[in-house]
Short mmCIF file of C-alpha atoms and ligand atoms in Angstrom, two decimals:
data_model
loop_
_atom_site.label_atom_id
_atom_site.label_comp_id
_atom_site.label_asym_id
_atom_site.label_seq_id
_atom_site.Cartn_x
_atom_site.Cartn_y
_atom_site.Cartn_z
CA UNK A 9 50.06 -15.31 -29.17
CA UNK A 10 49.05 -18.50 -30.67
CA UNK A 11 52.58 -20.31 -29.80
CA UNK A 12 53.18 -18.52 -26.12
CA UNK A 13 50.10 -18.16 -25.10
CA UNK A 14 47.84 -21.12 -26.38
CA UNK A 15 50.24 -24.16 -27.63
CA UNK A 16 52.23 -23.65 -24.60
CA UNK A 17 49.17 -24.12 -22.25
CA UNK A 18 47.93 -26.91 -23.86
CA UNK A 19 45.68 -25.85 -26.64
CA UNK A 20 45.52 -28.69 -29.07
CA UNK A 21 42.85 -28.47 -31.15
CA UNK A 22 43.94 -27.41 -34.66
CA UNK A 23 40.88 -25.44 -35.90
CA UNK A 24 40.90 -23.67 -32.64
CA UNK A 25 44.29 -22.68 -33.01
CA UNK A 26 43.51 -21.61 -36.83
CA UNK A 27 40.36 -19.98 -35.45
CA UNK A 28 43.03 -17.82 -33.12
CA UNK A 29 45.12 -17.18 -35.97
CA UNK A 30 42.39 -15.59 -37.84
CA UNK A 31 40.52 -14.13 -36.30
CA UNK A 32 41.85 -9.81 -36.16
CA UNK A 33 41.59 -9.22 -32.11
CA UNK A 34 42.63 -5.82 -32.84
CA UNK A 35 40.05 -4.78 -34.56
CA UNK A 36 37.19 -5.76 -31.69
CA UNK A 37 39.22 -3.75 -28.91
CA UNK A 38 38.83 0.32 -28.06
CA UNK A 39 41.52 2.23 -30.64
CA UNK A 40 43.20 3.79 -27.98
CA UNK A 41 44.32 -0.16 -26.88
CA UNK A 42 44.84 -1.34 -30.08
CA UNK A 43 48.53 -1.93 -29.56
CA UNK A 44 47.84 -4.27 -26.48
CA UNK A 45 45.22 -6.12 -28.26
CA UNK A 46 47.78 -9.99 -27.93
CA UNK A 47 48.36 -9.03 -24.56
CA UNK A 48 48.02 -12.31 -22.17
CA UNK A 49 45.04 -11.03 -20.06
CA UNK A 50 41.52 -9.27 -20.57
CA UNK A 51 40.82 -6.05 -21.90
CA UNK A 52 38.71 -3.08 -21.11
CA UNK A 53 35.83 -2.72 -23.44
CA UNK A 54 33.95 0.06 -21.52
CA UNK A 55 30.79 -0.22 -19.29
CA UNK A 56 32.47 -2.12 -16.90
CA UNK A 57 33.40 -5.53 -19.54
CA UNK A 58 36.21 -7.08 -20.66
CA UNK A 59 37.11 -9.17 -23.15
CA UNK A 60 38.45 -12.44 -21.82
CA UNK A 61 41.99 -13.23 -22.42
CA UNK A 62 42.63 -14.59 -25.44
CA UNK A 63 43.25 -18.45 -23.53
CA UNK A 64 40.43 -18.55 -21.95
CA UNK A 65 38.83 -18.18 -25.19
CA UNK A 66 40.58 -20.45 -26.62
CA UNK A 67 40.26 -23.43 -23.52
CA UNK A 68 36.27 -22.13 -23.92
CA UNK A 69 36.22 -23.22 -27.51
CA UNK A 70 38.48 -26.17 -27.75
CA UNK A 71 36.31 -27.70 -24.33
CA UNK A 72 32.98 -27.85 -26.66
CA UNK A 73 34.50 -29.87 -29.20
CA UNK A 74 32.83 -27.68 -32.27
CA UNK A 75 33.09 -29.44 -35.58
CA UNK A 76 31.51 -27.01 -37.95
CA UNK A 77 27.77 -28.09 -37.95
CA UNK A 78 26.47 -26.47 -34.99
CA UNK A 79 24.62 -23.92 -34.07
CA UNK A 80 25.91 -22.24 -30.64
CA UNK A 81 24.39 -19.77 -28.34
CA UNK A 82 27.22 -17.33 -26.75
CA UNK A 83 26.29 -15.51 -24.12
CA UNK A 84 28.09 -12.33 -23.06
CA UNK A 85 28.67 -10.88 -26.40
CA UNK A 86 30.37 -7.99 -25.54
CA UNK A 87 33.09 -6.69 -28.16
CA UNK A 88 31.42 -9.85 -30.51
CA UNK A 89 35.30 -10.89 -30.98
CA UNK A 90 34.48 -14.55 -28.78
CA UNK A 91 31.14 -15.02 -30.97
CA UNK A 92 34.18 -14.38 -34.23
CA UNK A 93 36.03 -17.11 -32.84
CA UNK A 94 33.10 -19.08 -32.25
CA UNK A 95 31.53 -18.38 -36.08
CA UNK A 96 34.37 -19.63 -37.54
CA UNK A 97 34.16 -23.11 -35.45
CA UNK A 98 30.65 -23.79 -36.17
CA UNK A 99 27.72 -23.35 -38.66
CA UNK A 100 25.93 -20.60 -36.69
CA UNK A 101 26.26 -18.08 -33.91
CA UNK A 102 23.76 -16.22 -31.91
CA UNK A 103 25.39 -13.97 -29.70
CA UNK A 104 23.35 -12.60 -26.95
CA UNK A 105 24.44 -9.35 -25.21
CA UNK A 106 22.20 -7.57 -21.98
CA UNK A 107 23.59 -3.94 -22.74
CA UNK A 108 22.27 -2.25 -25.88
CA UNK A 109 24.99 -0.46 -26.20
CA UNK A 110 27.41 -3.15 -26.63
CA UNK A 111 25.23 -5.37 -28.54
CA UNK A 112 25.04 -2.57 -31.17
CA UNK A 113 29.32 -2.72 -30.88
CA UNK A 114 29.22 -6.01 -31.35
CA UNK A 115 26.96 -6.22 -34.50
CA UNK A 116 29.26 -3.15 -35.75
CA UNK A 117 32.81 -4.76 -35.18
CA UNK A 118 31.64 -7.93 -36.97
CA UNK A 119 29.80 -6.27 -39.89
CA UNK A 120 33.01 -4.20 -40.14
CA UNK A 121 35.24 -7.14 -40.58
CA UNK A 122 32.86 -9.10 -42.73
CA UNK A 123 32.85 -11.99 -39.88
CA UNK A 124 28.81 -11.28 -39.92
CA UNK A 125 27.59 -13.94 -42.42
CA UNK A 126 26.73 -16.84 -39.94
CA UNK A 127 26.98 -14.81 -36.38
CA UNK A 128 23.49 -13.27 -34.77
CA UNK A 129 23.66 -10.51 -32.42
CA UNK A 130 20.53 -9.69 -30.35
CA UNK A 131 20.14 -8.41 -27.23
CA UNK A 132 18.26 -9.68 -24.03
CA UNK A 133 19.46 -11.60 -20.88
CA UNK A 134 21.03 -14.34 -22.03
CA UNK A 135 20.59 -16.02 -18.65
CA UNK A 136 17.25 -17.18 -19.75
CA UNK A 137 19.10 -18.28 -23.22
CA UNK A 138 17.21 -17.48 -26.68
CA UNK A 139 14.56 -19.38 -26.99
CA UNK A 140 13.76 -18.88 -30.39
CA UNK A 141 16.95 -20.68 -32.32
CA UNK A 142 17.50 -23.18 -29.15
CA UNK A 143 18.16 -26.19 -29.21
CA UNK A 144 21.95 -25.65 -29.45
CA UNK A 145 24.86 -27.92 -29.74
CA UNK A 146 26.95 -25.61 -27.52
CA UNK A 147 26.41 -22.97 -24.90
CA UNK A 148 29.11 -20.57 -24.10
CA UNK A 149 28.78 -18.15 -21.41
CA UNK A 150 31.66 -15.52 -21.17
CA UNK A 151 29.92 -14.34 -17.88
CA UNK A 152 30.41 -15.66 -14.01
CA UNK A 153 26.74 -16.81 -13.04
CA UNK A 154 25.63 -17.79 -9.31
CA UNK A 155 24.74 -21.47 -10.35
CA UNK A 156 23.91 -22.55 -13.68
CA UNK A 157 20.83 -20.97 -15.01
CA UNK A 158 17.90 -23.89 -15.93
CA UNK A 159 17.22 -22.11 -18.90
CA UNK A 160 20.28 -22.97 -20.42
CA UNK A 161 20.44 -26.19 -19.38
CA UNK A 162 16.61 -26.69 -21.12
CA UNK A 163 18.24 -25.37 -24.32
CA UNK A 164 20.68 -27.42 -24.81
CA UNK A 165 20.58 -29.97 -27.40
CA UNK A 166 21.52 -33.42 -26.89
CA UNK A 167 24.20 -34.33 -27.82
CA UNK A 168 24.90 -30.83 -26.62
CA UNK A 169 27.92 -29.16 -24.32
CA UNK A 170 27.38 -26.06 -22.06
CA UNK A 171 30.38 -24.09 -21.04
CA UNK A 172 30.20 -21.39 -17.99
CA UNK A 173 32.18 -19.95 -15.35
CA UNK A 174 30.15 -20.40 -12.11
CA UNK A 175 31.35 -19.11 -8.39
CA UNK A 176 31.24 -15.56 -6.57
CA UNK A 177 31.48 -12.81 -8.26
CA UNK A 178 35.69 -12.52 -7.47
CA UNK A 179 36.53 -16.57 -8.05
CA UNK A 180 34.42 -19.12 -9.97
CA UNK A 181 35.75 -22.49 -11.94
CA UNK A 182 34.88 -23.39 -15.36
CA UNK A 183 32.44 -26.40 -15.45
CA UNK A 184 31.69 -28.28 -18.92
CA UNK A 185 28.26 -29.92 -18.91
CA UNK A 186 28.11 -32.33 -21.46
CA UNK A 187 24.35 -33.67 -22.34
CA UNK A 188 24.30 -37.45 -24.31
CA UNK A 189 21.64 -39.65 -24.63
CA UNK A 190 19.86 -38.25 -21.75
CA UNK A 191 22.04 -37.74 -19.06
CA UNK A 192 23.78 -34.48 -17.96
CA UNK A 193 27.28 -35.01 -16.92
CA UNK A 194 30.08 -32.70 -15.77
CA UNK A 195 33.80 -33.19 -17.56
CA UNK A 196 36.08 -30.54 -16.52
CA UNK A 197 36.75 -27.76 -14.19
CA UNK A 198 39.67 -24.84 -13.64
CA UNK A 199 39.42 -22.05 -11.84
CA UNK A 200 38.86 -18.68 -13.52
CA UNK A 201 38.29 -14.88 -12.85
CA UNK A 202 35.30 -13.75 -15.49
CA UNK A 203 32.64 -10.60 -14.75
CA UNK A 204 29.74 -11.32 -13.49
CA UNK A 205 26.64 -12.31 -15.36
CA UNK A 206 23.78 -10.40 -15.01
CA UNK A 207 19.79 -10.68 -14.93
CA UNK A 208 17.29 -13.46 -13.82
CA UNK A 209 19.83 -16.09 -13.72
CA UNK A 210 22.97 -13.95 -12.68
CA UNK A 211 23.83 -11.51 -9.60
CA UNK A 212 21.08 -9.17 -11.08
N1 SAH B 3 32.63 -12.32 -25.02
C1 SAH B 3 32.84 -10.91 -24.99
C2 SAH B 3 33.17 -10.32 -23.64
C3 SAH B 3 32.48 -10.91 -22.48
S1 SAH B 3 32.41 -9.82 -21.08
C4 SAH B 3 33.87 -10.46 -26.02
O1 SAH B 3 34.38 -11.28 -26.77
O2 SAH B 3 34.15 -9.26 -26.06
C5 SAH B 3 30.86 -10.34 -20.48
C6 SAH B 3 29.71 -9.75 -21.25
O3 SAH B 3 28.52 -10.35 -20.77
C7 SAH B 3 29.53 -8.25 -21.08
O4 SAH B 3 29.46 -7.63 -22.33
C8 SAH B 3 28.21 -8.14 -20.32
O5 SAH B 3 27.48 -6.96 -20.63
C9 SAH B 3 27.51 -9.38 -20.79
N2 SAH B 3 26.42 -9.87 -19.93
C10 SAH B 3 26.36 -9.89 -18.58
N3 SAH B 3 25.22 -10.47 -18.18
C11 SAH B 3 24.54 -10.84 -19.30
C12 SAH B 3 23.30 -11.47 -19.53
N4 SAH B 3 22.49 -11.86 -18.54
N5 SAH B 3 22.92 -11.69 -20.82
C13 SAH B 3 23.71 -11.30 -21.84
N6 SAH B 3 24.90 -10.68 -21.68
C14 SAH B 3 25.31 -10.45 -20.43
#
């Protein structure tokens, strides 16, 4: 995966790639899909969610630049496997999840493989952020909003980065806000397929 799907595409950053390598996909997926767990595209979860392919997790993370100090919000939490790639980037991971049901999976599949110690799982709309461990040095949102939601924007440290698909709900492209000394600018954008974000900031 790491060679044909990531180094191939352009993934350069070497704790990324590590992070890829280390982190057991296989063990966040449903049982019954273990065995296409490397597969080059997103996988069913249940209630509707998916977890992204394993590039765009790995563009998601190498475009915030994580060096291991900082504390990131991750919105979407789903299966938890993007907040286990993101734990092992940075110092600390909340990982905020809208249905209860797959916040508890989420909790469970990281307590299970012991990826736990600096990752937070708590559930709310994470289109209105978490107020309570902001400001963070990244924001990554694994879900396609309408626009991007002012809450996160608010929450976002500076120097800070904010990842998040943003379109309809069938296309969006993948803007990176970066935040420095004041000023919000935008640094990249690709086009991208994700499921649509939810609640006050999302397609409700
Ligand atoms: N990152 C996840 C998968 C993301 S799928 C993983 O690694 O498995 C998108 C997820 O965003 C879904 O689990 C969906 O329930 C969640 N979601 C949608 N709207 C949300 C919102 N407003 N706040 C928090 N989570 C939301």
């Amino acid at each position: 995966m790491v060679d044909s799907q990531l180094r191939k595409r352009g993934i350069r950053d070497a704790r990324v790639l590590d992070a890829m390598l280390a982190i057991p996909r296989e063990e966040f997926v449903p049982h019954d899909c273990r065995v296409c767990s490397y597969r080059d595209e997103p996988l069913q979860i249940g209630y509707g969610q998916t977890i992204s392919q394993p590039y765009m997790i790995a563009l998601m993370a190498e475009l915030l630049e994580l060096t291991g100090v900082e504390t990131v919000l991750d919105v979407g939490g789903g299966s938890g496997y993007h907040a286990a790639v993101l734990g092992r980037l940075a110092a600390r991971v909340v990982s905020i999840e809208i249905v209860p049901a797959l916040a508890r999976l989420a909790q469970s599949n990281l307590a299970r493989t012991a990826l736990d110690g600096n990752i937070t799982v708590v559930r709310g709309d994470g289109s209105q952020g978490w107020p309570d461990a902001a400001p963070y040095a990244a924001i990554s949102v694994a879900a396609a909003a309408p626009d991007i939601p002012e809450p996160l924007l608010a929450q976002l440290a500076d120097p800070g980065r904010l990842v998040i698909p943003v379109g309809d709900q069938s296309d969006q492209v993948l803007r990176v806000i970066v935040k420095s000394e004041g000023v919000t600018r935008e640094r990249f954008a690709t086009s991208c397929r994700f499921v649509p974000l939810r609640g006050e900031g999302g397609f409700r």
